[in-house]
Short mmCIF file of C-alpha atoms and ligand atoms in Angstrom, two decimals:
data_model
loop_
_atom_site.label_atom_id
_atom_site.label_comp_id
_atom_site.label_asym_id
_atom_site.label_seq_id
_atom_site.Cartn_x
_atom_site.Cartn_y
_atom_site.Cartn_z
CA MET A 1 -0.04 -0.01 0.44
CA PRO A 2 0.87 4.31 -1.15
CA SER A 3 2.56 5.56 1.78
CA HIS A 4 0.10 8.67 2.00
CA THR A 5 0.29 12.02 3.07
CA GLU A 6 -2.07 13.02 5.81
CA LEU A 7 -3.76 15.73 2.54
CA ALA A 8 -3.55 12.63 0.41
CA GLN A 9 -5.64 10.68 2.82
CA LYS A 10 -7.79 12.72 3.00
CA LEU A 11 -8.74 13.23 -0.60
CA ILE A 12 -9.03 9.74 -1.12
CA THR A 13 -11.66 9.22 2.03
CA HIS A 14 -13.41 12.86 -0.14
CA ILE A 15 -13.41 11.26 -3.50
CA HIS A 16 -14.52 7.50 -2.23
CA ALA A 17 -17.10 9.68 -1.10
CA ASN A 18 -18.41 12.02 -3.56
CA GLY A 19 -16.93 10.70 -6.30
CA PRO A 20 -13.48 12.53 -8.88
CA LEU A 21 -12.18 15.66 -8.18
CA THR A 22 -11.61 18.11 -11.05
CA ILE A 23 -7.80 19.34 -11.61
CA ASP A 24 -9.24 22.82 -10.15
CA ASP A 25 -10.51 21.45 -7.30
CA TYR A 26 -7.01 19.09 -6.69
CA MET A 27 -5.43 21.70 -6.94
CA ALA A 28 -7.64 24.04 -4.12
CA GLN A 29 -6.85 22.09 -2.00
CA ALA A 30 -3.23 20.33 -2.43
CA LEU A 31 -2.30 24.16 -2.89
CA GLY A 32 -4.63 25.70 -0.76
CA ASP A 33 -6.68 22.84 2.58
CA VAL A 34 -6.18 25.10 5.75
CA GLU A 35 -3.90 22.21 7.66
CA HIS A 36 -1.80 20.38 5.53
CA GLY A 37 -2.11 22.26 2.11
CA TYR A 38 1.84 23.28 0.31
CA TYR A 39 1.49 26.97 0.90
CA MET A 40 -0.40 26.73 4.19
CA LYS A 41 2.61 25.63 5.97
CA GLN A 42 5.85 26.39 5.35
CA ASP A 43 8.14 29.12 2.85
CA PRO A 44 8.58 27.01 -0.34
CA PHE A 45 11.06 29.92 -1.67
CA GLY A 46 15.23 30.06 -1.50
CA VAL A 47 17.94 26.82 -1.72
CA ALA A 48 16.15 24.96 0.93
CA GLY A 49 12.97 25.43 -0.17
CA ASP A 50 11.14 23.57 -3.89
CA PHE A 51 12.28 26.23 -5.98
CA ILE A 52 13.88 29.84 -6.49
CA THR A 53 11.82 32.81 -8.13
CA ALA A 54 13.16 36.14 -9.86
CA PRO A 55 13.15 38.22 -6.63
CA GLU A 56 15.20 36.08 -5.28
CA VAL A 57 17.61 35.51 -7.79
CA SER A 58 18.47 39.25 -7.59
CA GLN A 59 17.68 42.29 -5.25
CA VAL A 60 18.08 43.27 -9.27
CA PHE A 61 14.86 42.49 -10.27
CA GLY A 62 12.75 43.90 -8.71
CA GLU A 63 14.54 47.60 -8.19
CA MET A 64 13.43 47.47 -11.93
CA LEU A 65 9.86 46.76 -12.11
CA GLY A 66 9.94 49.58 -9.25
CA LEU A 67 11.57 52.13 -12.31
CA TRP A 68 9.18 50.83 -14.05
CA ALA A 69 6.34 51.45 -12.08
CA ALA A 70 7.78 55.02 -11.39
CA ASP A 71 8.31 55.68 -15.16
CA PHE A 72 4.47 55.12 -15.62
CA ALA A 73 3.20 57.38 -12.44
CA LEU A 74 5.32 60.28 -13.69
CA ARG A 75 4.55 59.95 -17.14
CA ASN A 76 0.50 59.87 -16.14
CA GLN A 77 0.79 62.71 -13.85
CA PHE A 78 -0.01 60.11 -10.71
CA GLU A 79 -0.14 62.89 -7.53
CA LYS A 80 0.28 59.53 -5.58
CA LEU A 81 1.41 55.57 -5.75
CA THR A 82 -0.87 53.02 -4.05
CA LEU A 83 1.39 49.82 -4.49
CA ALA A 84 -0.57 46.03 -4.64
CA GLU A 85 0.90 42.53 -4.96
CA LEU A 86 -0.62 39.51 -5.85
CA GLY A 87 1.10 36.70 -4.60
CA PRO A 88 4.03 38.56 -2.91
CA GLY A 89 6.18 35.27 -1.68
CA ARG A 90 8.80 36.28 0.81
CA GLY A 91 7.91 39.97 0.25
CA THR A 92 11.01 40.04 -1.61
CA LEU A 93 10.05 42.03 -4.53
CA MET A 94 8.36 44.20 -2.86
CA GLN A 95 10.96 45.37 -0.54
CA ASP A 96 12.99 45.78 -3.58
CA ILE A 97 10.72 48.09 -5.47
CA LEU A 98 10.07 50.10 -2.45
CA ARG A 99 14.23 50.47 -1.78
CA VAL A 100 14.61 51.82 -4.96
CA LEU A 101 11.58 53.97 -5.04
CA THR A 102 12.51 55.66 -2.10
CA LYS A 103 16.04 56.02 -2.78
CA THR A 104 15.37 57.67 -6.32
CA HIS A 105 14.63 61.88 -6.20
CA ALA A 106 11.80 61.80 -8.74
CA THR A 107 9.48 59.75 -7.11
CA GLN A 108 10.29 60.05 -3.27
CA LYS A 109 7.07 62.62 -3.21
CA LEU A 110 5.03 59.61 -4.63
CA VAL A 111 5.91 57.04 -2.40
CA GLN A 112 5.56 59.39 0.88
CA ALA A 113 3.36 57.25 3.16
CA THR A 114 2.44 55.09 -0.01
CA GLN A 115 -0.45 52.45 0.89
CA ILE A 116 1.17 49.01 0.24
CA HIS A 117 -1.84 46.32 -0.13
CA LEU A 118 -0.86 42.56 -0.44
CA VAL A 119 -2.93 39.65 -1.25
CA GLU A 120 -2.25 36.99 0.15
CA THR A 121 -3.41 33.08 1.42
CA SER A 122 -0.93 31.43 3.51
CA PRO A 123 0.02 32.77 6.86
CA ILE A 124 3.11 31.27 6.50
CA LEU A 125 4.14 33.91 4.08
CA LYS A 126 1.66 37.15 5.25
CA GLN A 127 3.99 36.79 8.40
CA LYS A 128 7.70 36.67 6.66
CA GLN A 129 6.08 39.30 4.04
CA ALA A 130 5.84 41.34 7.34
CA ASP A 131 8.96 40.36 8.54
CA THR A 132 10.81 41.71 5.28
CA LEU A 133 8.68 44.66 5.19
CA ALA A 134 8.30 45.43 8.44
CA GLU A 135 9.69 49.24 7.67
CA TYR A 136 6.77 49.92 6.19
CA HIS A 137 4.26 48.02 8.39
CA SER A 138 1.86 51.18 8.82
CA GLN A 139 1.24 51.29 5.50
CA ILE A 140 0.33 47.54 4.56
CA THR A 141 -2.72 45.73 3.78
CA TRP A 142 -3.55 42.44 4.09
CA HIS A 143 -5.70 40.75 2.39
CA ASP A 144 -7.05 36.80 1.59
CA THR A 145 -8.39 37.65 -1.91
CA ILE A 146 -9.11 40.66 -4.30
CA ALA A 147 -12.46 41.34 -3.61
CA SER A 148 -11.50 44.10 -1.27
CA LEU A 149 -9.23 45.61 -2.64
CA PRO A 150 -9.41 49.63 -2.31
CA GLU A 151 -10.65 51.15 -5.23
CA THR A 152 -7.97 53.35 -6.00
CA PRO A 153 -5.93 53.79 -9.09
CA MET A 154 -3.93 51.22 -7.96
CA ILE A 155 -0.21 50.00 -9.92
CA ILE A 156 -0.45 46.05 -9.19
CA PHE A 157 2.28 43.84 -9.37
CA ALA A 158 2.01 40.09 -10.16
CA ASN A 159 5.24 38.13 -10.26
CA GLU A 160 4.46 33.77 -10.27
CA PHE A 161 1.56 33.93 -8.79
CA PHE A 162 -0.78 33.26 -11.99
CA ASP A 163 0.97 30.21 -12.63
CA ALA A 164 0.19 29.06 -8.80
CA LEU A 165 -4.37 29.09 -9.55
CA PRO A 166 -6.09 26.29 -10.39
CA ILE A 167 -6.30 24.57 -13.85
CA LYS A 168 -9.08 23.07 -16.01
CA GLN A 169 -8.19 20.49 -18.01
CA PHE A 170 -9.97 18.64 -20.82
CA VAL A 171 -9.04 15.98 -23.10
CA GLN A 172 -10.54 15.40 -26.52
CA THR A 173 -12.05 11.45 -26.39
CA GLN A 174 -13.19 9.87 -29.59
CA LYS A 175 -16.89 11.11 -27.58
CA GLY A 176 -15.85 15.00 -27.61
CA LEU A 177 -14.10 17.09 -25.01
CA GLU A 178 -14.12 15.80 -21.88
CA GLU A 179 -13.28 17.03 -18.22
CA ARG A 180 -9.32 15.37 -16.55
CA MET A 181 -9.87 14.48 -13.17
CA ILE A 182 -8.67 12.61 -10.53
CA ASP A 183 -9.61 9.15 -9.47
CA VAL A 184 -8.26 6.11 -6.81
CA GLU A 185 -8.17 2.94 -7.59
CA GLN A 186 -6.92 0.92 -5.21
CA ASP A 187 -5.78 3.70 -3.12
CA LYS A 188 -4.11 4.90 -5.44
CA PHE A 189 -4.75 8.13 -7.59
CA ILE A 190 -5.49 8.02 -11.18
CA TYR A 191 -6.79 10.79 -14.44
CA CYS A 192 -9.91 9.83 -15.72
CA HIS A 193 -12.06 11.90 -17.01
CA ALA A 194 -15.94 12.41 -18.28
CA PRO A 195 -18.08 15.03 -19.36
CA THR A 196 -19.33 17.92 -17.21
CA GLN A 197 -20.63 20.39 -18.23
CA ALA A 198 -17.54 22.70 -18.05
CA ALA A 199 -15.81 20.51 -20.69
CA GLU A 200 -19.07 21.07 -22.92
CA ASN A 201 -19.44 25.63 -22.30
CA PHE A 202 -15.22 24.95 -23.25
CA ALA A 203 -15.68 23.03 -26.42
CA ASN A 204 -18.49 25.70 -27.57
CA ASN A 205 -16.71 28.61 -26.12
CA ALA A 206 -12.84 28.53 -25.71
CA LYS A 207 -11.20 25.61 -27.83
CA PRO A 208 -8.51 25.78 -29.92
CA PRO A 209 -9.94 24.78 -32.91
CA THR A 210 -7.52 21.20 -34.05
CA LEU A 211 -7.71 18.76 -30.77
CA ALA A 212 -6.00 14.97 -31.58
CA ILE A 213 -7.24 12.30 -30.01
CA GLY A 214 -5.53 12.39 -26.57
CA ASP A 215 -5.06 16.48 -26.65
CA ILE A 216 -5.47 17.84 -22.97
CA VAL A 217 -6.18 21.92 -23.12
CA GLU A 218 -6.02 23.77 -19.69
CA TYR A 219 -8.46 26.74 -18.45
CA SER A 220 -8.34 28.53 -15.48
CA PRO A 221 -11.68 29.79 -14.61
CA ALA A 222 -9.83 31.48 -11.29
CA SER A 223 -6.76 33.35 -13.53
CA LEU A 224 -9.44 34.63 -15.44
CA SER A 225 -11.98 35.63 -13.20
CA ILE A 226 -9.06 37.72 -11.33
CA MET A 227 -7.89 39.50 -14.12
CA LYS A 228 -10.80 40.00 -15.20
CA ASP A 229 -11.59 42.11 -12.30
CA LEU A 230 -8.25 44.09 -12.03
CA SER A 231 -8.34 45.05 -15.95
CA ALA A 232 -12.18 46.91 -14.56
CA ARG A 233 -10.81 48.58 -12.15
CA ILE A 234 -7.88 49.51 -14.33
CA ALA A 235 -10.43 50.15 -16.91
CA SER A 236 -12.68 52.19 -15.22
CA ARG A 237 -9.65 53.97 -11.80
CA ARG A 238 -6.37 53.96 -14.16
CA GLY A 239 -3.11 52.33 -12.71
CA ALA A 240 -1.48 49.86 -14.72
CA MET A 241 -0.61 46.16 -13.70
CA ILE A 242 2.62 44.15 -15.15
CA VAL A 243 2.17 40.25 -14.95
CA LEU A 244 5.92 38.19 -14.98
CA ASP A 245 5.37 34.64 -15.46
CA TYR A 246 6.41 31.35 -17.24
CA GLY A 247 3.37 30.26 -20.01
CA TYR A 248 3.16 30.30 -23.58
CA LEU A 249 2.13 33.27 -26.13
CA THR A 250 -0.53 31.38 -28.29
CA PRO A 251 -2.85 28.77 -26.95
CA MET A 252 -2.32 25.14 -28.03
CA ALA A 253 -2.98 21.66 -26.55
CA GLY A 254 -0.19 20.77 -24.15
CA ASP A 255 -0.30 19.05 -20.69
CA SER A 256 1.63 21.44 -18.49
CA PHE A 257 0.43 20.89 -14.70
CA GLN A 258 3.51 20.39 -13.08
CA ALA A 259 4.27 19.32 -9.59
CA LEU A 260 8.02 20.16 -8.29
CA TYR A 261 9.51 19.15 -4.94
CA ARG A 262 12.54 20.42 -3.32
CA HIS A 263 13.92 21.10 -6.46
CA GLU A 264 12.58 18.15 -8.53
CA TYR A 265 10.42 17.91 -11.16
CA VAL A 266 7.63 14.69 -9.28
CA HIS A 267 4.31 13.29 -10.40
CA PRO A 268 1.62 15.91 -10.20
CA LEU A 269 -0.25 12.87 -7.93
CA ASN A 270 2.67 12.75 -5.48
CA HIS A 271 3.20 14.55 -2.66
CA ILE A 272 0.13 15.82 -1.83
CA GLY A 273 0.04 18.91 0.21
CA ASP A 274 4.13 18.36 0.14
CA ALA A 275 4.63 19.59 -3.49
CA ASP A 276 3.97 23.04 -5.94
CA LEU A 277 1.34 22.46 -7.64
CA THR A 278 1.61 24.90 -11.57
CA ALA A 279 1.00 25.23 -14.41
CA HIS A 280 1.93 27.39 -17.55
CA VAL A 281 -0.01 30.47 -17.43
CA ASN A 282 -1.68 31.15 -20.51
CA PHE A 283 -1.34 34.93 -21.49
CA ALA A 284 -3.71 35.25 -25.03
CA ALA A 285 -5.86 34.38 -22.82
CA LEU A 286 -5.41 37.08 -20.23
CA SER A 287 -4.53 39.64 -22.21
CA GLN A 288 -7.80 38.46 -23.84
CA ALA A 289 -9.65 39.26 -20.84
CA ALA A 290 -8.33 42.54 -20.18
CA GLN A 291 -9.25 43.49 -22.70
CA LEU A 292 -12.73 42.16 -22.50
CA ALA A 293 -13.23 43.84 -19.57
CA GLY A 294 -12.62 47.93 -21.36
CA ALA A 295 -8.41 47.87 -20.34
CA LYS A 296 -5.12 47.94 -23.24
CA CYS A 297 -2.23 45.53 -22.94
CA VAL A 298 0.66 45.68 -24.31
CA GLY A 299 3.21 42.30 -25.05
CA PRO A 300 2.58 39.17 -23.86
CA THR A 301 7.20 39.59 -24.68
CA THR A 302 9.92 37.25 -23.69
CA GLN A 303 11.10 38.24 -19.65
CA ALA A 304 14.54 38.99 -21.26
CA ARG A 305 13.33 41.79 -23.42
CA PHE A 306 10.89 43.78 -21.23
CA LEU A 307 13.66 43.63 -18.79
CA LYS A 308 16.31 44.63 -21.75
CA ASN A 309 14.07 47.45 -22.94
CA ILE A 310 13.57 49.53 -19.16
CA GLY A 311 17.53 48.72 -19.42
CA ILE A 312 18.09 46.15 -16.55
CA GLU A 313 21.87 45.49 -18.66
CA ALA A 314 22.82 49.49 -17.44
CA ARG A 315 21.96 48.44 -14.25
CA PHE A 316 24.14 45.33 -14.52
CA ALA A 317 26.90 47.06 -15.93
CA GLN A 318 27.09 49.30 -13.28
CA LEU A 319 26.46 47.32 -10.67
CA LEU A 320 29.57 45.21 -11.61
CA GLN A 321 31.89 48.73 -11.84
CA SER A 322 30.59 49.91 -8.10
CA ALA A 323 30.97 46.80 -6.55
CA PRO A 324 33.03 43.60 -8.60
CA ALA A 325 33.83 42.26 -5.22
CA GLN A 326 30.01 40.67 -6.36
CA ALA A 327 31.12 40.49 -9.84
CA GLN A 328 30.56 36.36 -9.88
CA ASN A 329 27.09 36.93 -7.71
CA LEU A 330 26.24 39.80 -10.46
CA THR A 331 26.68 37.95 -13.77
CA ALA A 332 25.12 34.33 -12.59
CA ALA A 333 21.99 36.04 -11.44
CA ARG A 334 22.33 39.08 -15.05
CA GLN A 335 22.34 34.97 -17.35
CA ARG A 336 20.01 33.76 -14.59
CA LEU A 337 17.18 35.54 -15.67
CA LEU A 338 18.19 36.57 -19.17
CA ALA A 339 19.62 33.26 -20.28
CA PRO A 340 17.15 32.24 -23.64
CA GLU A 341 17.20 28.41 -21.71
CA LEU A 342 16.90 30.01 -18.61
CA MET A 343 14.04 32.15 -17.71
CA GLY A 344 14.64 34.71 -20.08
CA HIS A 345 11.85 32.91 -23.00
CA LEU A 346 9.93 30.74 -20.35
CA PHE A 347 8.53 33.57 -18.74
CA LYS A 348 6.58 36.33 -20.46
CA ALA A 349 5.65 39.77 -19.35
CA LEU A 350 2.75 41.38 -20.27
CA ALA A 351 1.06 44.60 -19.11
CA VAL A 352 -2.03 45.88 -18.49
CA TYR A 353 -3.25 49.60 -18.42
CA HIS A 354 -6.39 52.77 -18.28
CA THR A 355 -7.22 53.27 -22.46
CA ASN A 356 -6.61 56.33 -22.21
CA SER A 357 -2.59 56.67 -20.40
CA ALA A 358 0.42 56.89 -21.69
CA ALA A 359 1.50 53.20 -22.42
CA PRO A 360 3.82 51.39 -19.74
CA ALA A 361 7.69 51.22 -20.57
CA GLY A 362 9.16 48.08 -22.37
CA PHE A 363 7.28 46.26 -24.30
CA HIS A 364 8.67 47.31 -27.30
CA GLU A 365 10.00 45.71 -30.07
CA ASN A 366 12.95 46.59 -30.44
CA GLY A 367 16.75 45.39 -29.33
CA GLN A 368 18.13 42.12 -29.44
CA GLU A 369 16.72 39.04 -27.77
CA GLU A 370 20.19 36.75 -27.35
CA LEU A 371 22.22 37.17 -24.48
N1 SAH B 401 5.88 36.63 -6.19
C1 SAH B 401 6.40 35.39 -4.97
C2 SAH B 401 5.62 34.18 -4.93
C3 SAH B 401 5.39 34.01 -5.83
S1 SAH B 401 4.68 32.21 -5.23
C4 SAH B 401 8.09 35.29 -5.67
O1 SAH B 401 8.45 35.58 -7.58
O2 SAH B 401 8.70 35.32 -5.31
C5 SAH B 401 3.07 32.16 -5.40
C6 SAH B 401 2.24 33.37 -4.22
O3 SAH B 401 0.59 33.45 -5.01
C7 SAH B 401 3.10 32.49 -2.95
O4 SAH B 401 2.95 34.38 -2.32
C8 SAH B 401 1.78 32.23 -2.98
O5 SAH B 401 1.44 32.20 -0.91
C9 SAH B 401 0.45 33.36 -2.98
N2 SAH B 401 -0.78 32.15 -3.53
C10 SAH B 401 -1.21 31.23 -4.15
N3 SAH B 401 -2.60 31.48 -4.13
C11 SAH B 401 -3.03 32.36 -4.21
C12 SAH B 401 -4.05 32.98 -4.15
N4 SAH B 401 -5.49 32.28 -4.43
N5 SAH B 401 -4.56 33.54 -3.55
C13 SAH B 401 -3.99 34.32 -3.20
N6 SAH B 401 -2.47 34.17 -2.97
C14 SAH B 401 -2.27 33.44 -3.45
#
């Protein structure tokens, strides 16, 4: 008999009582179960954790995003800057953003007593964010969901947030499109599929045109609903949002559901609650949702191109000059963020903004892609 985590036992009982779980329900529980969910019980980041994100690779990443936001706010004559972040992890990105904004002469006034809104479900990570951002404590409000964000213009950051949101998967079968689900057979988790209302709706509305038998397509209602809501706010109240994540530019078939456990890929139905579960982000769908909500989009483009367009090479060169002892670290960080075979190409950037605003920087098509 396989040895199961406590959460796996709980899911087995649930499946025996209620039938197979959809992939999005499974993901939501594996990541968010109040007691045993992956994000609820640990800090997954860093060398000792399961993965390292861009802000954890180098402070330069957050500094560049801070300058990107400042540029947008100044060109659009913002009098103050309200900042929001979705899934802030350890708070590192926001710390780097705030440091650059409070140090830069042109933006000091904009961020004086700025309000900071952090949307986070994990109590452990909320605590970690409070520690990292201790000096800004009186300015921070935490939110469990986007619903309680204020009705003011905001600059919203979402780095590796959307990949953590639940997806549905649909499988093309002889009988049509069916929903992929998770069942239990002889105490083992297995995939199965069945016709569902969601599969029918997807087939009628959003399915990519050519699917072969056995092809899998993905759809993230949670991501689209967050994108739609925030884009509608931007469309009516101004502000902007930048999304950075691994994902694809055009809708396509493919199974991107993946699990990471201590820096290794494992089967998504193993180590339940102990492995991080993610899926690649469908940037075309996010961009479409933003535009349908009345906002404008620039991108998606690759992370490498976006960061180069906003001047990351100049910042690395400056740091190399002022801190030559750090040369090895800086070169490694630059490589990791920009190299096409590392984060540079797999990661994409997309920005959402108000139709009457000057467009956010970083999305023109000039510049070399290669390192
Ligand atoms: N942005 C950070 C962390 C990325 S990991 C970084 O780049 O380092 C994903 C983050 O999203 C974690 O903080 C996780 O707890 C949070 N998260 C996951 N699902 C969420 C949800 N439904 N609502 C709010 N936060 C969520």
